[in-house]
PDB file of C-alpha atoms and ligand atoms in Angstrom:
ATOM      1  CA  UNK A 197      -1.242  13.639  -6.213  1.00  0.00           C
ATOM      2  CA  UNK A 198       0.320  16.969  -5.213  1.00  0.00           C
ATOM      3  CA  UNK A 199      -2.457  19.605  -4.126  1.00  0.00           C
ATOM      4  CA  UNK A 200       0.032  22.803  -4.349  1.00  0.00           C
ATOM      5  CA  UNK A 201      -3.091  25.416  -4.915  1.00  0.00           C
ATOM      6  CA  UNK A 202      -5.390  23.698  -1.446  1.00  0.00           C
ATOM      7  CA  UNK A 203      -6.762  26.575   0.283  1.00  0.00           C
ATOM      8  CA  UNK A 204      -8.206  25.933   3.628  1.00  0.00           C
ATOM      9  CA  UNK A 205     -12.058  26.382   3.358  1.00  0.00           C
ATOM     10  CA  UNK A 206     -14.062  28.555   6.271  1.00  0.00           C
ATOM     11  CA  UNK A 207     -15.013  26.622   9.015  1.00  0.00           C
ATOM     12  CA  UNK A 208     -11.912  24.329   9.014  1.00  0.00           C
ATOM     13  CA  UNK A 209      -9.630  23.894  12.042  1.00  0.00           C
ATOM     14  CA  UNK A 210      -5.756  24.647  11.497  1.00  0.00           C
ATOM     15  CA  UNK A 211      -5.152  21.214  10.726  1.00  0.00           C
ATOM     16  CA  UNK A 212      -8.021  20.801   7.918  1.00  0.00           C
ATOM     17  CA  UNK A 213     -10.247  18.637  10.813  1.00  0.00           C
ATOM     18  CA  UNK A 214     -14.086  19.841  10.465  1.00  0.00           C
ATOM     19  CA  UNK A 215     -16.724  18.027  12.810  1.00  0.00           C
ATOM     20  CA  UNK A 216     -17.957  14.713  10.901  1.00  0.00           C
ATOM     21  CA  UNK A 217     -21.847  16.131  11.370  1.00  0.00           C
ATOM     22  CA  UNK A 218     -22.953  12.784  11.864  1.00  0.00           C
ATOM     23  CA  UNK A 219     -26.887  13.990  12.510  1.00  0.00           C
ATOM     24  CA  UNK A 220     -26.433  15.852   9.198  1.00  0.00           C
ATOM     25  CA  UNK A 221     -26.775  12.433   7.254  1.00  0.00           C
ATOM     26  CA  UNK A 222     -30.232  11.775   5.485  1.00  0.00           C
ATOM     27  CA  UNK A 223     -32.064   8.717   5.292  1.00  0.00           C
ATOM     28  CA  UNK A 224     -30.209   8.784   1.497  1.00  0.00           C
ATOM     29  CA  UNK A 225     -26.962   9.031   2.561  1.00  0.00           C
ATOM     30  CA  UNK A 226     -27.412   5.988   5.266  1.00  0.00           C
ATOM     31  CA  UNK A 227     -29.332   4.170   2.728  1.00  0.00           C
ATOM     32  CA  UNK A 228     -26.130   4.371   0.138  1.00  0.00           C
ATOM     33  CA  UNK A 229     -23.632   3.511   2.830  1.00  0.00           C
ATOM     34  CA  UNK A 230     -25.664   0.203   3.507  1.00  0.00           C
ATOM     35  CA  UNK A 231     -25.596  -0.216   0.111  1.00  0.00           C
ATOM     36  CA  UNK A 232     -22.436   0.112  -0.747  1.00  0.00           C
ATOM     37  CA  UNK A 233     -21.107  -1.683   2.157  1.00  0.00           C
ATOM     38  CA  UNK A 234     -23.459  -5.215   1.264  1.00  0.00           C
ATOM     39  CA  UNK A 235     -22.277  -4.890  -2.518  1.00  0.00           C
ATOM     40  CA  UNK A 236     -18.663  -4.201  -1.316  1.00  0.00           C
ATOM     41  CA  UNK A 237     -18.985  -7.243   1.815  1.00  0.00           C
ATOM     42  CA  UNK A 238     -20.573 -10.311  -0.582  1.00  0.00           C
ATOM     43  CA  UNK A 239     -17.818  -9.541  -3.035  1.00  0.00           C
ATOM     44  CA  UNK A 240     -15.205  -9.492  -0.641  1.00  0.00           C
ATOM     45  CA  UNK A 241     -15.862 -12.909   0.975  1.00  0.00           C
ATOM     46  CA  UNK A 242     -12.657 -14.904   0.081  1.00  0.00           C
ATOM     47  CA  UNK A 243     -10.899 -12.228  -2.083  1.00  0.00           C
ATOM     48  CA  UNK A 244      -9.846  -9.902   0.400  1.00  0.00           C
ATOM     49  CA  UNK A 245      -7.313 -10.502   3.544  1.00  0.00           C
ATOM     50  CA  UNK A 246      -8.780 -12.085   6.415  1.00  0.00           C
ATOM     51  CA  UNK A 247      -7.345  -9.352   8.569  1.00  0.00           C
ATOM     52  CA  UNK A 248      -9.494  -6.811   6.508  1.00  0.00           C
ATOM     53  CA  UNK A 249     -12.596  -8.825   8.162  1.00  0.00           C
ATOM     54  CA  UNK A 250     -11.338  -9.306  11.405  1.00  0.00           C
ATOM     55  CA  UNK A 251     -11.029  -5.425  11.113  1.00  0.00           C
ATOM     56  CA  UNK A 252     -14.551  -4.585   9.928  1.00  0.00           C
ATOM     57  CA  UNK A 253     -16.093  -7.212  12.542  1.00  0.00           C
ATOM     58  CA  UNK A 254     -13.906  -5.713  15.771  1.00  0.00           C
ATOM     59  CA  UNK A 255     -14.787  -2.454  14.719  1.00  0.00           C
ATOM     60  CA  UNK A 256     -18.604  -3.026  14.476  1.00  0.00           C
ATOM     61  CA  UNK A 257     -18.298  -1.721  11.068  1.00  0.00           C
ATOM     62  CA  UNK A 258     -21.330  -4.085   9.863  1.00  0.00           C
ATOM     63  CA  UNK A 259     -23.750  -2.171  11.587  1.00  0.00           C
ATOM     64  CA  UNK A 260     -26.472  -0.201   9.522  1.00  0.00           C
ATOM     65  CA  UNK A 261     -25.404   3.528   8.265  1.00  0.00           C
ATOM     66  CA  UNK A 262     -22.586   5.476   8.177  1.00  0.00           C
ATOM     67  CA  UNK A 263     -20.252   5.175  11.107  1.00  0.00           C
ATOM     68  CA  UNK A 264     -20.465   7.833  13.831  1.00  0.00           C
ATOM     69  CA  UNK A 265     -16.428   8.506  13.367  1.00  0.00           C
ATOM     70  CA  UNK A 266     -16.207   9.459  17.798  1.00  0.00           C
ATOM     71  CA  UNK A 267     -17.630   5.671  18.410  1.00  0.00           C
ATOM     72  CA  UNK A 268     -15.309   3.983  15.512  1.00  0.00           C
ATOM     73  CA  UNK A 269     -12.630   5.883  16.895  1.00  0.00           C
ATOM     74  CA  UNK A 270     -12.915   4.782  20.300  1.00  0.00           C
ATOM     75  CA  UNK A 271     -13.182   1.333  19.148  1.00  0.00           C
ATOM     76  CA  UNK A 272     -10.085   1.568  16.877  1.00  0.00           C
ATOM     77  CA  UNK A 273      -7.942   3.242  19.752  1.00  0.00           C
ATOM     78  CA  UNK A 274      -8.330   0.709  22.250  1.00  0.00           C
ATOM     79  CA  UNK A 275      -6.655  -1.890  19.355  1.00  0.00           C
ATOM     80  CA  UNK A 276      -4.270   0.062  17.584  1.00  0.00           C
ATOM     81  CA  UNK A 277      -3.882   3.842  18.943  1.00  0.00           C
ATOM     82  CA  UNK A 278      -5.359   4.836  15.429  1.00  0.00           C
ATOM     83  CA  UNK A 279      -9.032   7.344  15.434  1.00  0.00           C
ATOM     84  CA  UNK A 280     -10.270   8.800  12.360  1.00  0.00           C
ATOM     85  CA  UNK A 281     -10.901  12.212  11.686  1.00  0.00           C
ATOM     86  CA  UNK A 282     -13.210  14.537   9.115  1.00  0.00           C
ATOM     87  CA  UNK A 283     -11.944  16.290   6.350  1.00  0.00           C
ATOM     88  CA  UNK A 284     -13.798  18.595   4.035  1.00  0.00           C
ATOM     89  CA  UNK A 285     -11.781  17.015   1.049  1.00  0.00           C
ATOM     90  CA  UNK A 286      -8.679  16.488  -0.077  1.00  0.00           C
ATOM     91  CA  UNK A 287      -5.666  18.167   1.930  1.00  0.00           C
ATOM     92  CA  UNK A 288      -2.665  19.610   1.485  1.00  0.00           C
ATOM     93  CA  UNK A 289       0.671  16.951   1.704  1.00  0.00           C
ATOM     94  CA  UNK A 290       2.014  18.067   4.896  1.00  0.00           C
ATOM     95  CA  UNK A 291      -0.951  17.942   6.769  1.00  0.00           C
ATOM     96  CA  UNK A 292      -1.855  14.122   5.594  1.00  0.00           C
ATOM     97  CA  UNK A 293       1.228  13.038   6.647  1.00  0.00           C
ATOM     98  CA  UNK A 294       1.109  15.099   9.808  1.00  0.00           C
ATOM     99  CA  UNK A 295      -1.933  13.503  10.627  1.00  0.00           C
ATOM    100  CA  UNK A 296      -0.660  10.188  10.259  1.00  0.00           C
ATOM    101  CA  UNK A 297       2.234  10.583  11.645  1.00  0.00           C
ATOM    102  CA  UNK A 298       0.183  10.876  14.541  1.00  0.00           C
ATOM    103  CA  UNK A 299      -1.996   7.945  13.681  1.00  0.00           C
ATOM    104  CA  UNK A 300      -4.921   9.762  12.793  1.00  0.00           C
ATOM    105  CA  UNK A 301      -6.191   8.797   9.590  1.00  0.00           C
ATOM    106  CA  UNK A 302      -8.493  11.460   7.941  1.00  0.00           C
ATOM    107  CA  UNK A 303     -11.524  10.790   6.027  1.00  0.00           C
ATOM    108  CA  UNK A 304     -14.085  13.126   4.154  1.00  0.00           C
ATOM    109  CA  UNK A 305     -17.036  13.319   6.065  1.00  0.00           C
ATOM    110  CA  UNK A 306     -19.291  13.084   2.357  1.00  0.00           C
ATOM    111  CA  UNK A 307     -21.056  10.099   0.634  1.00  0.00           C
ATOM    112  CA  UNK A 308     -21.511   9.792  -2.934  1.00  0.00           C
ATOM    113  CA  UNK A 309     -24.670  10.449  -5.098  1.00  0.00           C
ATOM    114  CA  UNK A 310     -26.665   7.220  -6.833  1.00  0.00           C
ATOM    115  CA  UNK A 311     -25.528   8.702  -9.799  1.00  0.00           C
ATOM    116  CA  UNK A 312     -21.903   8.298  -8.830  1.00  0.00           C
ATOM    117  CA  UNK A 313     -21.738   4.700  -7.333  1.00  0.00           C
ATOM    118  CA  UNK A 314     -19.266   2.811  -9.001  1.00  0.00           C
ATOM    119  CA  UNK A 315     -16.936   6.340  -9.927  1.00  0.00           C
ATOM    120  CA  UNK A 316     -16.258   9.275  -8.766  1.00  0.00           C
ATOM    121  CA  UNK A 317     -13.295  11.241  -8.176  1.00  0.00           C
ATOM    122  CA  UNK A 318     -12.556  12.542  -4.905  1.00  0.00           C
ATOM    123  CA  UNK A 319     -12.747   9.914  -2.260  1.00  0.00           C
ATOM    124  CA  UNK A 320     -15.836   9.933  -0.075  1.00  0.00           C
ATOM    125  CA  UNK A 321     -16.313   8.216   3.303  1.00  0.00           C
ATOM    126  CA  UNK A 322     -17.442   4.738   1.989  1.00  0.00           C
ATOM    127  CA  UNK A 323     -13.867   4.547   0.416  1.00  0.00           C
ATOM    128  CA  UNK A 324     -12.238   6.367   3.345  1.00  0.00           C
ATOM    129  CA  UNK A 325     -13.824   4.303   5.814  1.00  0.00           C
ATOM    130  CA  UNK A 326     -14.899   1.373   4.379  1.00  0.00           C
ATOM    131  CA  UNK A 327     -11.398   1.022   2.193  1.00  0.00           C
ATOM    132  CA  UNK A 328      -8.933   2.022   4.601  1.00  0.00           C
ATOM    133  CA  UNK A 329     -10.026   2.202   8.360  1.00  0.00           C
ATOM    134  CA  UNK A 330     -10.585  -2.046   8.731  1.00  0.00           C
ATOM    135  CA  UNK A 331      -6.961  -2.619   8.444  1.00  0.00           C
ATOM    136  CA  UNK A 332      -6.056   0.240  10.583  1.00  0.00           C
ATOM    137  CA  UNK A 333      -7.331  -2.010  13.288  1.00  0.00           C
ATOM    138  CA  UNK A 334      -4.192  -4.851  11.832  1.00  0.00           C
ATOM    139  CA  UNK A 335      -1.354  -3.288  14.829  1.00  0.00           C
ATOM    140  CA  UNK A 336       1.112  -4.320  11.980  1.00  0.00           C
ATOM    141  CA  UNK A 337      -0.371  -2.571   9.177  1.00  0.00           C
ATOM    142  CA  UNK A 338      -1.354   0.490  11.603  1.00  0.00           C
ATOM    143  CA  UNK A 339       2.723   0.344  12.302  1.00  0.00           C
ATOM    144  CA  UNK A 340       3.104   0.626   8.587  1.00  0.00           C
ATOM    145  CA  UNK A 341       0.511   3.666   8.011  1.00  0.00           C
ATOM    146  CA  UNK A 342       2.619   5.231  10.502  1.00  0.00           C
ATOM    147  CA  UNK A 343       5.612   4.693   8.973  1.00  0.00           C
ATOM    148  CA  UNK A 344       4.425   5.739   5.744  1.00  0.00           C
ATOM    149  CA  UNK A 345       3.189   9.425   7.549  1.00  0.00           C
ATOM    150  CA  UNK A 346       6.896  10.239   8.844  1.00  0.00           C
ATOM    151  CA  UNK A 347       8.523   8.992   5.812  1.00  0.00           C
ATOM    152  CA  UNK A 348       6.699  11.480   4.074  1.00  0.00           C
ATOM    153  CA  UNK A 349       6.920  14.465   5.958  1.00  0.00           C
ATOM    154  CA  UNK A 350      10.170  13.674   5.685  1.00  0.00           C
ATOM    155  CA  UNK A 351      10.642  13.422   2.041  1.00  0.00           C
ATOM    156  CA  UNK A 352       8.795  16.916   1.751  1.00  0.00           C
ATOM    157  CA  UNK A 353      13.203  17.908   2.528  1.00  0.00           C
ATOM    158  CA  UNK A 354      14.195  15.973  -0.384  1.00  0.00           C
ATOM    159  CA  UNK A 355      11.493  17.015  -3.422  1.00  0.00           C
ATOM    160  CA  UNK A 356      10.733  13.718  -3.579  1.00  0.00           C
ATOM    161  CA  UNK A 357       7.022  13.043  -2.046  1.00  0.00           C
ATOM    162  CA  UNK A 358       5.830  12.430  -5.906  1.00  0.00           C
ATOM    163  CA  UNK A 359       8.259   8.791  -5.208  1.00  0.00           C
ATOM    164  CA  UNK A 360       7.312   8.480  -1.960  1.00  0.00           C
ATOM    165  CA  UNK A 361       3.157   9.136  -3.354  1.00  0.00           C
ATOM    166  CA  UNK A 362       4.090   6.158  -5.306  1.00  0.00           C
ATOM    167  CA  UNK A 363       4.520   3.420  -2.575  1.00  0.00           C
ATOM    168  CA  UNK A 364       1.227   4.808  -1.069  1.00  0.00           C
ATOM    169  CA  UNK A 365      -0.589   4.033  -4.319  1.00  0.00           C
ATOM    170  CA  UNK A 366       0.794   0.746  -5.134  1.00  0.00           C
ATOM    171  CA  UNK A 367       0.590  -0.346  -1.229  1.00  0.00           C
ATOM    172  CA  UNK A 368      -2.285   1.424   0.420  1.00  0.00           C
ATOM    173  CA  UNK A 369      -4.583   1.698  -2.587  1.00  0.00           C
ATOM    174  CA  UNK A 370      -3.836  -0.808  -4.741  1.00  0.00           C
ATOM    175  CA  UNK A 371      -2.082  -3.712  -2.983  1.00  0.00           C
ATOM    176  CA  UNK A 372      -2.107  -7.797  -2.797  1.00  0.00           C
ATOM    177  CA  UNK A 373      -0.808 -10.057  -1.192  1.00  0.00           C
ATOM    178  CA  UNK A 374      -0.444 -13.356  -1.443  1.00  0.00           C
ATOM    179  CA  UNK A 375      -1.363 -15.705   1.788  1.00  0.00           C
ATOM    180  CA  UNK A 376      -1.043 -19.108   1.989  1.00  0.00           C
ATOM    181  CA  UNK A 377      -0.037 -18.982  -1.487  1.00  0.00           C
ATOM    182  CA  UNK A 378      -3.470 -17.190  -2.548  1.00  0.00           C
ATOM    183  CA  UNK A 379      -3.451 -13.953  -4.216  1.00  0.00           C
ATOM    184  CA  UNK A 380      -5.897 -11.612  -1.597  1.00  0.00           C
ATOM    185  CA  UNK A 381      -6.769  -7.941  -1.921  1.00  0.00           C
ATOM    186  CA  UNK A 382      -5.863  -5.288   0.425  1.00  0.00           C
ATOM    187  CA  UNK A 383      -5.462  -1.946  -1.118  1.00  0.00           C
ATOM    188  CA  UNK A 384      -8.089   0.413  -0.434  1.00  0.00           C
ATOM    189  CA  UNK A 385      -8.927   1.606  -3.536  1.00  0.00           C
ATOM    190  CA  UNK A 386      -9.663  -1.875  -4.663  1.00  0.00           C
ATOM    191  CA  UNK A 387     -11.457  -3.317  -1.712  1.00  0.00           C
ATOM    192  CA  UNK A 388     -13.548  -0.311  -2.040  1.00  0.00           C
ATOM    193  CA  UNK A 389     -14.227  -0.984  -5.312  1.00  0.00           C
ATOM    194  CA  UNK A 390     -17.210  -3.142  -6.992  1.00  0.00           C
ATOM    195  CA  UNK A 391     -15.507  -3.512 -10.306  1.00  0.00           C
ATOM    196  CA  UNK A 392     -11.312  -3.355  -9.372  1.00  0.00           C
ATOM    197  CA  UNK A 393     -12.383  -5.879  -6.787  1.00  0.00           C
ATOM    198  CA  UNK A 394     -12.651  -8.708  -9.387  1.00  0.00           C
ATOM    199  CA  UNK A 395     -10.250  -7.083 -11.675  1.00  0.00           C
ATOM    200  CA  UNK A 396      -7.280  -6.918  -9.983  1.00  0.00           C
ATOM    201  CA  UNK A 397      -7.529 -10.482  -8.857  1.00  0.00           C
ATOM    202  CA  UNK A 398      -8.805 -12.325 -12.101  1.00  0.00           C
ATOM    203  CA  UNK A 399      -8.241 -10.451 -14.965  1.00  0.00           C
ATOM    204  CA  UNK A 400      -6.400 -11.330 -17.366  1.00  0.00           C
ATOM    205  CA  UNK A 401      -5.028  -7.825 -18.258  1.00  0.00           C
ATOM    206  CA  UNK A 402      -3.043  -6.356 -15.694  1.00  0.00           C
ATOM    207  CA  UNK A 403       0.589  -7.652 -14.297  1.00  0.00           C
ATOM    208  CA  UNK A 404       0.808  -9.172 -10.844  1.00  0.00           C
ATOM    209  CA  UNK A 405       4.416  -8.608 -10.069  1.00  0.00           C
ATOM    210  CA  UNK A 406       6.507  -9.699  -6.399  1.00  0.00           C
ATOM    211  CA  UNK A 407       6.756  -6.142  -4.414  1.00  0.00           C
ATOM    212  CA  UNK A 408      10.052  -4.846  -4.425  1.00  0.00           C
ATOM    213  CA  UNK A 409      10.195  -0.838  -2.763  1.00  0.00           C
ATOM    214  CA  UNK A 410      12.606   0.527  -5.298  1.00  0.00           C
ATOM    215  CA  UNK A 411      11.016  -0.647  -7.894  1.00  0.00           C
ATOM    216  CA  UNK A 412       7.782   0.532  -6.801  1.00  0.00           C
ATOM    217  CA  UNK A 413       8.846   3.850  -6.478  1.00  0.00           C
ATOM    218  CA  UNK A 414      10.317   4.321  -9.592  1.00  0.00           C
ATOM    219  CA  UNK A 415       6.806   3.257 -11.366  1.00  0.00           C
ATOM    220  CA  UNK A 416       4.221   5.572 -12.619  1.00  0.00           C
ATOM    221  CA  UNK A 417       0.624   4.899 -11.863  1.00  0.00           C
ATOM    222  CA  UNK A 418      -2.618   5.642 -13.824  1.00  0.00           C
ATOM    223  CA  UNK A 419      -5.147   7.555 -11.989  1.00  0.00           C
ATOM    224  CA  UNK A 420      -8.520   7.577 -14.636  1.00  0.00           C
ATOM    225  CA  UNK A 421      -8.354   3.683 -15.306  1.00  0.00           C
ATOM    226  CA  UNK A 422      -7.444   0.224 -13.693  1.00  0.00           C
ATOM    227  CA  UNK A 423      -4.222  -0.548 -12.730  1.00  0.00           C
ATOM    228  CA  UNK A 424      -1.979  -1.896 -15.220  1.00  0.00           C
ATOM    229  CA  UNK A 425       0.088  -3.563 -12.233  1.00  0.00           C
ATOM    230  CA  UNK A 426      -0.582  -5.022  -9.421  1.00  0.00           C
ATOM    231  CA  UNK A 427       2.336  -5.385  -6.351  1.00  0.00           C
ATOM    232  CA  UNK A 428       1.931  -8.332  -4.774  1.00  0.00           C
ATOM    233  CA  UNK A 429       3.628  -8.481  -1.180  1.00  0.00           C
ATOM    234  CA  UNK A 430       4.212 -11.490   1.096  1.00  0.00           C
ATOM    235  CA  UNK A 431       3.162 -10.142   4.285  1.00  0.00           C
ATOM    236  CA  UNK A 432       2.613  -6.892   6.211  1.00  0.00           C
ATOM    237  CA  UNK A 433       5.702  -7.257   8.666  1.00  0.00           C
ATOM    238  CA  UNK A 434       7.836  -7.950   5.228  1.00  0.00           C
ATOM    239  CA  UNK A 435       6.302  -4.728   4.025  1.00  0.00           C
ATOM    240  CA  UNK A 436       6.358  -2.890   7.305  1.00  0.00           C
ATOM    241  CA  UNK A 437      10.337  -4.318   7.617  1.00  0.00           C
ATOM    242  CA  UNK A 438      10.978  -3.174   4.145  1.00  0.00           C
ATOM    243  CA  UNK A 439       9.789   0.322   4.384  1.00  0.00           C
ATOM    244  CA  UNK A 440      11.600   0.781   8.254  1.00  0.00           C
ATOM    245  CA  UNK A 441      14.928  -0.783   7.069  1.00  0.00           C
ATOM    246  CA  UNK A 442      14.733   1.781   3.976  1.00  0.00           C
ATOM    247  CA  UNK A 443      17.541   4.598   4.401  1.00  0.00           C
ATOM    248  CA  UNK A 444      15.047   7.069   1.884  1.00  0.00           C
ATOM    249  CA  UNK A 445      17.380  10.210   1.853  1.00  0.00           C
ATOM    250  CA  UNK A 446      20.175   7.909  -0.456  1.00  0.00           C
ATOM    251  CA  UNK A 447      17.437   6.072  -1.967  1.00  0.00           C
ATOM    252  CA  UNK A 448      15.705   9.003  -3.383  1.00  0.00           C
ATOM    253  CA  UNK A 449      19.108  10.358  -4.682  1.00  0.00           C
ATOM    254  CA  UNK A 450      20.046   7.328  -6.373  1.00  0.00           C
ATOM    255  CA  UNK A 451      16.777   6.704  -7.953  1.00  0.00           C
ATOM    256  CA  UNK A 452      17.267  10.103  -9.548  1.00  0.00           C
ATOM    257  CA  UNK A 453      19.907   8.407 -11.822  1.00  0.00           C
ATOM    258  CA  UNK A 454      17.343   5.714 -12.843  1.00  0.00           C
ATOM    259  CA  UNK A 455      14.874   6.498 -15.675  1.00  0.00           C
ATOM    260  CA  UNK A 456      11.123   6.108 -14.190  1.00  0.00           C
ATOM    261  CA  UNK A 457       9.352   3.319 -15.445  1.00  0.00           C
ATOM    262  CA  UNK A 458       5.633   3.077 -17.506  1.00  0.00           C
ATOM    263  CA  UNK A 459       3.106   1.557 -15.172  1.00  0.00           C
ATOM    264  CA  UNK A 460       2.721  -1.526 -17.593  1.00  0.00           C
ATOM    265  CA  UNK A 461       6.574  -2.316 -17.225  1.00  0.00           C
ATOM    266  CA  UNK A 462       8.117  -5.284 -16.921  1.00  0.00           C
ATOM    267  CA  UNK A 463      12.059  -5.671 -15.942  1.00  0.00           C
ATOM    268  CA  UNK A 464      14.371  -8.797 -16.153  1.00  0.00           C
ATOM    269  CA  UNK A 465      14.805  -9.226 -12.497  1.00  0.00           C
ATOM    270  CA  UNK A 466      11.330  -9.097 -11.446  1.00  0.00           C
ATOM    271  CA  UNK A 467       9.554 -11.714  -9.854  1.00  0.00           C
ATOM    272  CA  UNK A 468       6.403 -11.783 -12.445  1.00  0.00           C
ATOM    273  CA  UNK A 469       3.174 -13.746 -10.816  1.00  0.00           C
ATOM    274  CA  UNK A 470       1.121 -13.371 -14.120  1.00  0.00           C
ATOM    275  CA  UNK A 471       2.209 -11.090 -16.953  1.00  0.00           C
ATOM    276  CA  UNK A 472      -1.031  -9.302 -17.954  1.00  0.00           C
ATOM    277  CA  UNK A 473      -2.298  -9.209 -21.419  1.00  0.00           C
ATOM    278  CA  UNK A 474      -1.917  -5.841 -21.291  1.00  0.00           C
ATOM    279  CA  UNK A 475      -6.321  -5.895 -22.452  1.00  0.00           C
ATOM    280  CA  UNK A 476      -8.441  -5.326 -19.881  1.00  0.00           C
TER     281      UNK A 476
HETATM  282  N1  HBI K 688      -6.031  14.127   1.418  1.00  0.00           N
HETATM  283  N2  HBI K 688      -8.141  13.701   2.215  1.00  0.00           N
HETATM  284  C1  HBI K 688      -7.001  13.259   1.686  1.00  0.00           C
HETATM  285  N3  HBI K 688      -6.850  11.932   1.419  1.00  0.00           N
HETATM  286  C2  HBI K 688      -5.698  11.440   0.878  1.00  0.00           C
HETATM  287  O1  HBI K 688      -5.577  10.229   0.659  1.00  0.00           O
HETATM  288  C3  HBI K 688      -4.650  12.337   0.581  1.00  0.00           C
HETATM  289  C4  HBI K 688      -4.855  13.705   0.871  1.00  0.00           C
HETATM  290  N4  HBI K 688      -3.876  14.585   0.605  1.00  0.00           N
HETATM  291  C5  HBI K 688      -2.617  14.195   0.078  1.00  0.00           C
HETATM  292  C6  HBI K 688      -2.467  12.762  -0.212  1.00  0.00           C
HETATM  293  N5  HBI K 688      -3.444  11.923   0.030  1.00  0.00           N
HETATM  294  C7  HBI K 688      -1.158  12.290  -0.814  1.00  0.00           C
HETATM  295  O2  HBI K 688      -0.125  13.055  -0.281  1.00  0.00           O
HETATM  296  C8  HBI K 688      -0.864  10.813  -0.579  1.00  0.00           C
HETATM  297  O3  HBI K 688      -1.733  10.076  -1.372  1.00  0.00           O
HETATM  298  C9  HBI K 688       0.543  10.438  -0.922  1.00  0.00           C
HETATM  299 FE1   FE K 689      -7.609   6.215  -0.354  1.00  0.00          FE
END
């Protein structure tokens, strides 16, 4: 996920943020959102983390069509500090973690085709907004995003933001945790996801494995399938602790005397939940 060649398009402010046009949405595009978000809300009743409800009911997020970004902003302030902003696309490195950094969490102001509901490949706002804004409304999870911004702008020093990329994917998009000693989705790119939402809990396929940061970042990740792994954390505050008790700068140099590892690894000291079949 590095965008080296990102030039900013006409019309953009200096920090990529473009008005969200929210009376430039057609009865289509309002129509997909609802959609989406009834498909995505039915199947997420008892897989996902309660918190990622609480989020999308305190945030009025169940109300019909795409979310004016100004009035879920305003909501999500007043609980965590966090507002969401539009984005024509996908943006450069620096600026993402600029923006959260500052707790704004940017979103592309676009909704998918019918032709394109269950893939495409650059996110749109029902996995922007849907996905990741409910448990931006979590104060320990917002603490985390947070985190997660400054930690990269600084590893942009060290040449080492394709590690750092890696924690984001395996925590942000593609996380579970396990609550009350049930496995429960939280990763964006699941929750936002009709198929991966059932996948990455029941299948038989993938590896569920205990989250462990180094570890994490020394794993590649595939980008044009399911996961092959799953990191399964215990809580937010363990992961939040984990990631502000991290010194990164010696991390980083000693993982670059550690090989990398395939996505569908498996190492003797981790803590293996189910070892996947490896068929999906
Ligand atoms: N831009 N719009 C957008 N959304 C992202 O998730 C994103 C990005 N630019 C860079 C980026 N992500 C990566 O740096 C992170 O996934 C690590
Ligand atoms: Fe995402």
């Amino acid at each position: 996920m590095k965008n080296p060649a990102l030039t900013r398009p006409a019309g953009t402010a200096a920090d990529w943020t473009v008005p969200q046009n929210w009376s430039a949405y057609t009865p289509e595009d309002h129509a997909m959102w609802d959609r989406l978000f009834a498909r995505q809300a039915d199947m997420l009743r008892g897989r996902v983390t309660p918190s990622f409800l609480e989020g999308l009911d305190v945030l009025r997020m169940s109300k019909p069509g795409i979310p004016d970004f100004e009035e879920l902003s305003e909501r999500l302030h007043k609980r965590t500090g966090w507002r969401v902003v539009a984005v024509p696309g996908l943006v450069p490195d620096d600026v993402f973690f600029d923006h959260l950094a500052n707790r704004r969490f940017v979103a592309g102001n676009f909704i998918r085709k019918p032709d394109q509901i269950d893939y495409l490949q650059e996110p749109d706002i029902f996995h922007d907004v849907f996905g990741h804004v409910p448990l931006l409304a979590d104060p320990v999870f917002a603490d985390y995003m947070q985190a997660y911004g400054q930690g990269g702008l600084r590893s942009l020093n060290f040449g080492a933001l394709h590690k750092l990329a890696r924690l984001y994917w395996y925590t942000v998009e593609f996380g579970l945790i396990r609550e009350n000693g049930d496995l429960r989705l939280y990763g964006a790119g699941i929750v936002s996801s009709y198929g991966e939402s059932t996948f990455a809990l029941e299948d038989p396929g993938p590896h569920r494995i205990g989250f462990d940061l180094k570890r994490v970042m020394r794993t590649h990740y595939r980008i044009d399938t399911y996961q092959q792994t799953y990191f399964v954390i215990d809580s937010f505050e363990d992961l939040l602790r984990q990631t502000l008790e991290t010194d990164f700068a010696p991390l980083y140099a000693a993982l670059e005397a550690e090989p990398d590892l395939a996505a569908d690894a498996i190492l003797p000291d981790d803590v293996v939940l189910t070892r996947g079949t490896g068929r999906p």
